[in-house]
Amino acid sequence: AQTVTQSQPEMSVQEAETVTLSCTYDTSESDYYLFWYKQPPSRQMILVIRQEAYKQQNATENRFSVNFQKAAKSFSLKISDSQLGDAAMYFCAYSRRYGGATNKLIFGTGTLLAVQP
Amino acid sequence: IAGITQAPTSQILAAGRRMTLRCTQDMRHNAMYWYRQDLGLGLRLIHYSNTAGTTGKGEVPDGYSVSRANTDDFPLTLASAVPSQTSVYFCASGASGFSEQFFGPGTRLTVL
């Protein structure tokens, strides 16, 4: 069975600084997706970034980037130039790549990020 | 506005009562999902549906049932609520063959 582990329950960063959130996963599959979701106090789940396992290049979305290490089964999220609006719970998630069938998400337990002004 | 709606937003329920959480999407996605979110446990899949007329069990299905009569609606029913079902419930949907799931705003359910 696939598992996702986030070992940092809470993190804190100064505004404008850079922070890295860690995530490791376990799977026997070779083709899959990895995600980072953001959940602000509003409770809404927001997709931050997605990585396809077959792509060697790390995904980037504006101030958000990932460090995907497939052999090590590691998928960290780097937030650059942190802003107050980045304060939220961040979830790492995994999905198998069925190629047409249901893509069930497996979530980590989350990292609560605080941004200090 | 395209997206997923859930009702109610929050609910307090007496143990033993029956409750149906509603979920509707207007994106014509084939796949729909129900997750529950608990502190320290993240989100866990309860039930899912690949397409209208089919459903499947997720990681924590006990005490819950679902139906998928059409593409848009995917209600989650608690036949006899228990306090351990106190949680925030999220409905999500996704297009077949695509990885991204879109989430509803969630329902906070408290069972006393």
PDB file of C-alpha atoms in Angstrom:
ATOM      1  CA  ALA A   1       0.000   0.000   0.000  1.00  0.00           C
ATOM      2  CA  GLN A   2       1.122   3.511  -0.715  1.00  0.00           C
ATOM      3  CA  THR A   3       1.892   5.873   2.163  1.00  0.00           C
ATOM      4  CA  VAL A   4       2.768   9.544   2.444  1.00  0.00           C
ATOM      5  CA  THR A   5       4.710  10.946   5.398  1.00  0.00           C
ATOM      6  CA  GLN A   6       5.103  14.561   6.476  1.00  0.00           C
ATOM      7  CA  SER A   7       7.434  14.647   9.444  1.00  0.00           C
ATOM      8  CA  GLN A   8       7.104  18.361  10.234  1.00  0.00           C
ATOM      9  CA  PRO A   9       3.788  19.043  12.018  1.00  0.00           C
ATOM     10  CA  GLU A  10       4.558  22.767  12.225  1.00  0.00           C
ATOM     11  CA  MET A  11       6.961  25.184  10.548  1.00  0.00           C
ATOM     12  CA  SER A  12       7.564  28.906  10.813  1.00  0.00           C
ATOM     13  CA  VAL A  13       9.139  31.367   8.386  1.00  0.00           C
ATOM     14  CA  GLN A  14       9.795  35.084   8.329  1.00  0.00           C
ATOM     15  CA  GLU A  15       8.051  37.118   5.698  1.00  0.00           C
ATOM     16  CA  ALA A  16      10.156  37.356   2.489  1.00  0.00           C
ATOM     17  CA  GLU A  17      12.287  34.379   3.522  1.00  0.00           C
ATOM     18  CA  THR A  18      12.381  30.881   2.009  1.00  0.00           C
ATOM     19  CA  VAL A  19      11.013  27.749   3.630  1.00  0.00           C
ATOM     20  CA  THR A  20      11.088  24.083   2.620  1.00  0.00           C
ATOM     21  CA  LEU A  21       8.414  21.576   3.616  1.00  0.00           C
ATOM     22  CA  SER A  22       9.362  17.899   3.564  1.00  0.00           C
ATOM     23  CA  CYS A  23       7.445  14.909   2.264  1.00  0.00           C
ATOM     24  CA  THR A  24       8.410  11.297   1.728  1.00  0.00           C
ATOM     25  CA  TYR A  25       6.316   8.555   0.227  1.00  0.00           C
ATOM     26  CA  ASP A  26       6.386   4.840  -0.304  1.00  0.00           C
ATOM     27  CA  THR A  27       5.135   3.045  -3.388  1.00  0.00           C
ATOM     28  CA  SER A  28       6.020   0.116  -5.597  1.00  0.00           C
ATOM     29  CA  GLU A  29       4.556   1.863  -8.623  1.00  0.00           C
ATOM     30  CA  SER A  30       6.778   3.518 -11.209  1.00  0.00           C
ATOM     31  CA  ASP A  31       4.213   5.894 -12.669  1.00  0.00           C
ATOM     32  CA  TYR A  32       2.327   8.259 -10.395  1.00  0.00           C
ATOM     33  CA  TYR A  33       1.589  11.862  -9.496  1.00  0.00           C
ATOM     34  CA  LEU A  34       2.596  13.886  -6.475  1.00  0.00           C
ATOM     35  CA  PHE A  35       0.861  17.022  -5.252  1.00  0.00           C
ATOM     36  CA  TRP A  36       1.040  19.781  -2.712  1.00  0.00           C
ATOM     37  CA  TYR A  37      -2.288  21.161  -1.531  1.00  0.00           C
ATOM     38  CA  LYS A  38      -2.739  24.284   0.565  1.00  0.00           C
ATOM     39  CA  GLN A  39      -5.534  24.644   3.106  1.00  0.00           C
ATOM     40  CA  PRO A  40      -5.885  28.182   4.513  1.00  0.00           C
ATOM     41  CA  PRO A  41      -8.129  28.969   7.482  1.00  0.00           C
ATOM     42  CA  SER A  42     -11.053  29.189   5.049  1.00  0.00           C
ATOM     43  CA  ARG A  43     -10.822  25.379   4.851  1.00  0.00           C
ATOM     44  CA  GLN A  44     -10.745  25.344   1.053  1.00  0.00           C
ATOM     45  CA  MET A  45      -8.328  22.824  -0.474  1.00  0.00           C
ATOM     46  CA  ILE A  46      -6.191  24.549  -3.110  1.00  0.00           C
ATOM     47  CA  LEU A  47      -3.827  22.746  -5.464  1.00  0.00           C
ATOM     48  CA  VAL A  48      -0.411  24.410  -5.265  1.00  0.00           C
ATOM     49  CA  ILE A  49       1.732  22.272  -7.527  1.00  0.00           C
ATOM     50  CA  ARG A  50       1.785  18.891  -9.269  1.00  0.00           C
ATOM     51  CA  GLN A  51       4.629  16.610 -10.342  1.00  0.00           C
ATOM     52  CA  GLU A  52       4.433  13.699 -12.746  1.00  0.00           C
ATOM     53  CA  ALA A  53       6.810  10.924 -11.717  1.00  0.00           C
ATOM     54  CA  TYR A  54       8.008  10.301 -15.257  1.00  0.00           C
ATOM     55  CA  LYS A  55       9.256  13.878 -15.557  1.00  0.00           C
ATOM     56  CA  GLN A  56      12.772  14.490 -14.276  1.00  0.00           C
ATOM     57  CA  GLN A  57      12.361  18.246 -14.293  1.00  0.00           C
ATOM     58  CA  ASN A  58      11.100  19.695 -11.036  1.00  0.00           C
ATOM     59  CA  ALA A  59       7.754  21.480 -11.252  1.00  0.00           C
ATOM     60  CA  THR A  60       7.595  25.232 -10.589  1.00  0.00           C
ATOM     61  CA  GLU A  61       4.644  27.558 -10.085  1.00  0.00           C
ATOM     62  CA  ASN A  62       5.705  31.150  -9.456  1.00  0.00           C
ATOM     63  CA  ARG A  63       7.160  31.245  -5.909  1.00  0.00           C
ATOM     64  CA  PHE A  64       6.513  27.542  -5.358  1.00  0.00           C
ATOM     65  CA  SER A  65       8.873  24.816  -6.526  1.00  0.00           C
ATOM     66  CA  VAL A  66       9.511  21.197  -5.681  1.00  0.00           C
ATOM     67  CA  ASN A  67      12.570  19.026  -5.246  1.00  0.00           C
ATOM     68  CA  PHE A  68      11.516  15.635  -6.563  1.00  0.00           C
ATOM     69  CA  GLN A  69      13.949  12.829  -5.790  1.00  0.00           C
ATOM     70  CA  LYS A  70      12.364   9.692  -7.249  1.00  0.00           C
ATOM     71  CA  ALA A  71      14.988   7.211  -6.073  1.00  0.00           C
ATOM     72  CA  ALA A  72      14.816   8.571  -2.536  1.00  0.00           C
ATOM     73  CA  LYS A  73      11.010   8.877  -2.724  1.00  0.00           C
ATOM     74  CA  SER A  74      11.200  12.445  -1.533  1.00  0.00           C
ATOM     75  CA  PHE A  75       9.061  15.394  -2.627  1.00  0.00           C
ATOM     76  CA  SER A  76       9.757  18.667  -0.831  1.00  0.00           C
ATOM     77  CA  LEU A  77       8.055  22.010  -1.414  1.00  0.00           C
ATOM     78  CA  LYS A  78      10.045  25.238  -1.432  1.00  0.00           C
ATOM     79  CA  ILE A  79       8.257  28.532  -0.929  1.00  0.00           C
ATOM     80  CA  SER A  80      10.336  31.552  -1.875  1.00  0.00           C
ATOM     81  CA  ASP A  81       9.710  35.144  -0.778  1.00  0.00           C
ATOM     82  CA  SER A  82       7.136  33.967   1.762  1.00  0.00           C
ATOM     83  CA  GLN A  83       4.040  36.107   2.138  1.00  0.00           C
ATOM     84  CA  LEU A  84       1.515  36.394   4.953  1.00  0.00           C
ATOM     85  CA  GLY A  85      -1.056  34.762   2.681  1.00  0.00           C
ATOM     86  CA  ASP A  86       1.082  31.624   2.525  1.00  0.00           C
ATOM     87  CA  ALA A  87       0.172  30.806   6.113  1.00  0.00           C
ATOM     88  CA  ALA A  88      -1.841  27.602   5.907  1.00  0.00           C
ATOM     89  CA  MET A  89      -1.838  23.858   6.362  1.00  0.00           C
ATOM     90  CA  TYR A  90       0.058  22.161   3.536  1.00  0.00           C
ATOM     91  CA  PHE A  91      -0.678  18.592   2.500  1.00  0.00           C
ATOM     92  CA  CYS A  92       1.477  16.349   0.386  1.00  0.00           C
ATOM     93  CA  ALA A  93      -0.501  13.802  -1.653  1.00  0.00           C
ATOM     94  CA  TYR A  94       0.094  10.849  -3.950  1.00  0.00           C
ATOM     95  CA  SER A  95      -1.967   9.361  -6.741  1.00  0.00           C
ATOM     96  CA  ARG A  96      -1.371   6.394  -8.964  1.00  0.00           C
ATOM     97  CA  ARG A  97      -1.538   6.990 -12.686  1.00  0.00           C
ATOM     98  CA  TYR A  98      -4.198   4.633 -14.000  1.00  0.00           C
ATOM     99  CA  GLY A  99      -4.545   6.165 -17.427  1.00  0.00           C
ATOM    100  CA  GLY A 100      -8.276   6.716 -17.408  1.00  0.00           C
ATOM    101  CA  ALA A 101      -9.539   5.268 -14.146  1.00  0.00           C
ATOM    102  CA  THR A 102     -10.089   6.829 -10.777  1.00  0.00           C
ATOM    103  CA  ASN A 103      -7.134   8.656  -9.283  1.00  0.00           C
ATOM    104  CA  LYS A 104      -7.579   8.296  -5.573  1.00  0.00           C
ATOM    105  CA  LEU A 105      -5.456  10.659  -3.485  1.00  0.00           C
ATOM    106  CA  ILE A 106      -3.411   9.499  -0.503  1.00  0.00           C
ATOM    107  CA  PHE A 107      -2.581  12.375   1.823  1.00  0.00           C
ATOM    108  CA  GLY A 108       0.092  13.030   4.389  1.00  0.00           C
ATOM    109  CA  THR A 109      -0.849  14.371   7.811  1.00  0.00           C
ATOM    110  CA  GLY A 110      -0.025  17.962   6.942  1.00  0.00           C
ATOM    111  CA  THR A 111       2.409  20.710   7.930  1.00  0.00           C
ATOM    112  CA  LEU A 112       1.055  23.879   9.503  1.00  0.00           C
ATOM    113  CA  LEU A 113       3.047  26.844   8.190  1.00  0.00           C
ATOM    114  CA  ALA A 114       3.116  30.115  10.094  1.00  0.00           C
ATOM    115  CA  VAL A 115       4.483  33.265   8.444  1.00  0.00           C
ATOM    116  CA  GLN A 116       5.902  35.876  10.807  1.00  0.00           C
ATOM    117  CA  PRO A 117       5.741  39.541   9.750  1.00  0.00           C
TER     118      PRO A 117
ATOM    119  CA  ILE B   1     -19.897  29.505 -11.449  1.00  0.00           C
ATOM    120  CA  ALA B   2     -18.358  26.104 -12.182  1.00  0.00           C
ATOM    121  CA  GLY B   3     -17.279  24.062  -9.212  1.00  0.00           C
ATOM    122  CA  ILE B   4     -18.426  21.849  -6.369  1.00  0.00           C
ATOM    123  CA  THR B   5     -20.989  22.722  -3.749  1.00  0.00           C
ATOM    124  CA  GLN B   6     -21.582  20.951  -0.470  1.00  0.00           C
ATOM    125  CA  ALA B   7     -24.458  21.222   1.964  1.00  0.00           C
ATOM    126  CA  PRO B   8     -24.796  21.831   4.785  1.00  0.00           C
ATOM    127  CA  THR B   9     -21.779  23.977   5.691  1.00  0.00           C
ATOM    128  CA  SER B  10     -21.913  22.672   9.223  1.00  0.00           C
ATOM    129  CA  GLN B  11     -24.193  20.483  11.291  1.00  0.00           C
ATOM    130  CA  ILE B  12     -24.560  19.306  14.860  1.00  0.00           C
ATOM    131  CA  LEU B  13     -26.177  15.906  15.060  1.00  0.00           C
ATOM    132  CA  ALA B  14     -27.346  13.659  17.863  1.00  0.00           C
ATOM    133  CA  ALA B  15     -25.829  10.187  17.950  1.00  0.00           C
ATOM    134  CA  GLY B  16     -28.044   7.599  16.309  1.00  0.00           C
ATOM    135  CA  ARG B  17     -29.567  10.030  13.826  1.00  0.00           C
ATOM    136  CA  ARG B  18     -29.413   9.599  10.077  1.00  0.00           C
ATOM    137  CA  MET B  19     -27.675  12.299   8.057  1.00  0.00           C
ATOM    138  CA  THR B  20     -27.016  12.886   4.368  1.00  0.00           C
ATOM    139  CA  LEU B  21     -24.277  15.220   3.220  1.00  0.00           C
ATOM    140  CA  ARG B  22     -24.926  16.604  -0.227  1.00  0.00           C
ATOM    141  CA  CYS B  23     -22.399  17.195  -2.993  1.00  0.00           C
ATOM    142  CA  THR B  24     -23.031  18.575  -6.464  1.00  0.00           C
ATOM    143  CA  GLN B  25     -20.574  19.390  -9.241  1.00  0.00           C
ATOM    144  CA  ASP B  26     -21.217  21.128 -12.541  1.00  0.00           C
ATOM    145  CA  MET B  27     -17.945  20.300 -14.298  1.00  0.00           C
ATOM    146  CA  ARG B  28     -19.245  17.034 -15.792  1.00  0.00           C
ATOM    147  CA  HIS B  29     -16.447  15.118 -14.108  1.00  0.00           C
ATOM    148  CA  ASN B  30     -16.799  11.353 -14.184  1.00  0.00           C
ATOM    149  CA  ALA B  31     -15.030  10.670 -10.902  1.00  0.00           C
ATOM    150  CA  MET B  32     -16.175  11.857  -7.473  1.00  0.00           C
ATOM    151  CA  TYR B  33     -14.813  11.265  -3.988  1.00  0.00           C
ATOM    152  CA  TRP B  34     -15.621  11.701  -0.313  1.00  0.00           C
ATOM    153  CA  TYR B  35     -12.819  12.349   2.185  1.00  0.00           C
ATOM    154  CA  ARG B  36     -12.854  13.015   5.882  1.00  0.00           C
ATOM    155  CA  GLN B  37     -10.294  15.275   7.549  1.00  0.00           C
ATOM    156  CA  ASP B  38      -9.223  14.692  11.123  1.00  0.00           C
ATOM    157  CA  LEU B  39      -6.522  16.518  13.049  1.00  0.00           C
ATOM    158  CA  GLY B  40      -3.234  14.666  12.841  1.00  0.00           C
ATOM    159  CA  LEU B  41      -4.537  12.225  10.247  1.00  0.00           C
ATOM    160  CA  GLY B  42      -4.844  14.330   7.117  1.00  0.00           C
ATOM    161  CA  LEU B  43      -7.572  13.480   4.631  1.00  0.00           C
ATOM    162  CA  ARG B  44      -8.713   9.902   4.208  1.00  0.00           C
ATOM    163  CA  LEU B  45     -10.862   8.501   1.421  1.00  0.00           C
ATOM    164  CA  ILE B  46     -14.281   7.201   2.465  1.00  0.00           C
ATOM    165  CA  HIS B  47     -15.933   6.253  -0.830  1.00  0.00           C
ATOM    166  CA  TYR B  48     -15.458   7.061  -4.472  1.00  0.00           C
ATOM    167  CA  SER B  49     -17.268   6.749  -7.790  1.00  0.00           C
ATOM    168  CA  ASN B  50     -15.619   6.279 -11.181  1.00  0.00           C
ATOM    169  CA  THR B  51     -18.777   7.126 -13.089  1.00  0.00           C
ATOM    170  CA  ALA B  52     -22.511   7.394 -12.630  1.00  0.00           C
ATOM    171  CA  GLY B  53     -23.963   4.107 -11.406  1.00  0.00           C
ATOM    172  CA  THR B  54     -20.754   2.784  -9.835  1.00  0.00           C
ATOM    173  CA  THR B  55     -19.229   3.265  -6.386  1.00  0.00           C
ATOM    174  CA  GLY B  56     -16.277   1.881  -4.474  1.00  0.00           C
ATOM    175  CA  LYS B  57     -14.936   1.746  -0.928  1.00  0.00           C
ATOM    176  CA  GLY B  58     -12.016   3.815   0.186  1.00  0.00           C
ATOM    177  CA  GLU B  59      -9.808   3.593   3.256  1.00  0.00           C
ATOM    178  CA  VAL B  60     -12.466   4.270   5.918  1.00  0.00           C
ATOM    179  CA  PRO B  61     -15.889   3.246   4.545  1.00  0.00           C
ATOM    180  CA  ASP B  62     -17.500   1.743   7.656  1.00  0.00           C
ATOM    181  CA  GLY B  63     -20.632   3.574   8.779  1.00  0.00           C
ATOM    182  CA  TYR B  64     -21.016   5.435   5.491  1.00  0.00           C
ATOM    183  CA  SER B  65     -22.834   4.788   2.237  1.00  0.00           C
ATOM    184  CA  VAL B  66     -22.946   6.605  -1.083  1.00  0.00           C
ATOM    185  CA  SER B  67     -24.932   6.579  -4.290  1.00  0.00           C
ATOM    186  CA  ARG B  68     -24.286   7.977  -7.753  1.00  0.00           C
ATOM    187  CA  ALA B  69     -27.566   8.216  -9.632  1.00  0.00           C
ATOM    188  CA  ASN B  70     -26.243  10.805 -12.070  1.00  0.00           C
ATOM    189  CA  THR B  71     -23.004  12.556 -13.020  1.00  0.00           C
ATOM    190  CA  ASP B  72     -23.501  15.655 -10.910  1.00  0.00           C
ATOM    191  CA  ASP B  73     -24.570  14.391  -7.478  1.00  0.00           C
ATOM    192  CA  PHE B  74     -22.756  12.207  -4.972  1.00  0.00           C
ATOM    193  CA  PRO B  75     -24.469  12.168  -1.551  1.00  0.00           C
ATOM    194  CA  LEU B  76     -22.846  10.637   1.521  1.00  0.00           C
ATOM    195  CA  THR B  77     -25.142   9.061   4.111  1.00  0.00           C
ATOM    196  CA  LEU B  78     -24.473   8.248   7.747  1.00  0.00           C
ATOM    197  CA  ALA B  79     -27.188   5.739   8.614  1.00  0.00           C
ATOM    198  CA  SER B  80     -26.741   5.995  12.390  1.00  0.00           C
ATOM    199  CA  ALA B  81     -24.214   8.639  13.373  1.00  0.00           C
ATOM    200  CA  VAL B  82     -21.644   7.994  16.099  1.00  0.00           C
ATOM    201  CA  PRO B  83     -19.328  10.503  17.856  1.00  0.00           C
ATOM    202  CA  SER B  84     -16.262   9.109  16.020  1.00  0.00           C
ATOM    203  CA  GLN B  85     -17.791  10.425  12.807  1.00  0.00           C
ATOM    204  CA  THR B  86     -17.250  13.971  14.031  1.00  0.00           C
ATOM    205  CA  SER B  87     -15.044  15.399  11.290  1.00  0.00           C
ATOM    206  CA  VAL B  88     -14.798  17.748   8.342  1.00  0.00           C
ATOM    207  CA  TYR B  89     -16.039  16.094   5.176  1.00  0.00           C
ATOM    208  CA  PHE B  90     -14.807  17.045   1.726  1.00  0.00           C
ATOM    209  CA  CYS B  91     -16.291  16.105  -1.597  1.00  0.00           C
ATOM    210  CA  ALA B  92     -14.046  16.207  -4.649  1.00  0.00           C
ATOM    211  CA  SER B  93     -14.304  15.513  -8.349  1.00  0.00           C
ATOM    212  CA  GLY B  94     -11.955  14.873 -11.232  1.00  0.00           C
ATOM    213  CA  ALA B  95     -12.018  14.164 -14.941  1.00  0.00           C
ATOM    214  CA  SER B  96     -11.100  10.647 -16.028  1.00  0.00           C
ATOM    215  CA  GLY B  97      -7.496  10.389 -17.138  1.00  0.00           C
ATOM    216  CA  PHE B  98      -6.486  13.572 -15.345  1.00  0.00           C
ATOM    217  CA  SER B  99      -4.817  13.706 -11.974  1.00  0.00           C
ATOM    218  CA  GLU B 100      -6.189  16.910 -10.531  1.00  0.00           C
ATOM    219  CA  GLN B 101      -9.096  16.792  -8.104  1.00  0.00           C
ATOM    220  CA  PHE B 102     -11.268  19.771  -7.325  1.00  0.00           C
ATOM    221  CA  PHE B 103     -12.553  20.054  -3.795  1.00  0.00           C
ATOM    222  CA  GLY B 104     -15.756  21.430  -2.351  1.00  0.00           C
ATOM    223  CA  PRO B 105     -15.765  23.816   0.629  1.00  0.00           C
ATOM    224  CA  GLY B 106     -16.324  21.030   3.151  1.00  0.00           C
ATOM    225  CA  THR B 107     -18.959  20.199   5.761  1.00  0.00           C
ATOM    226  CA  ARG B 108     -18.122  20.333   9.446  1.00  0.00           C
ATOM    227  CA  LEU B 109     -20.112  17.614  11.218  1.00  0.00           C
ATOM    228  CA  THR B 110     -20.299  17.237  14.980  1.00  0.00           C
ATOM    229  CA  VAL B 111     -21.966  14.142  16.427  1.00  0.00           C
ATOM    230  CA  LEU B 112     -22.881  14.402  20.092  1.00  0.00           C
TER     231      LEU B 112
END
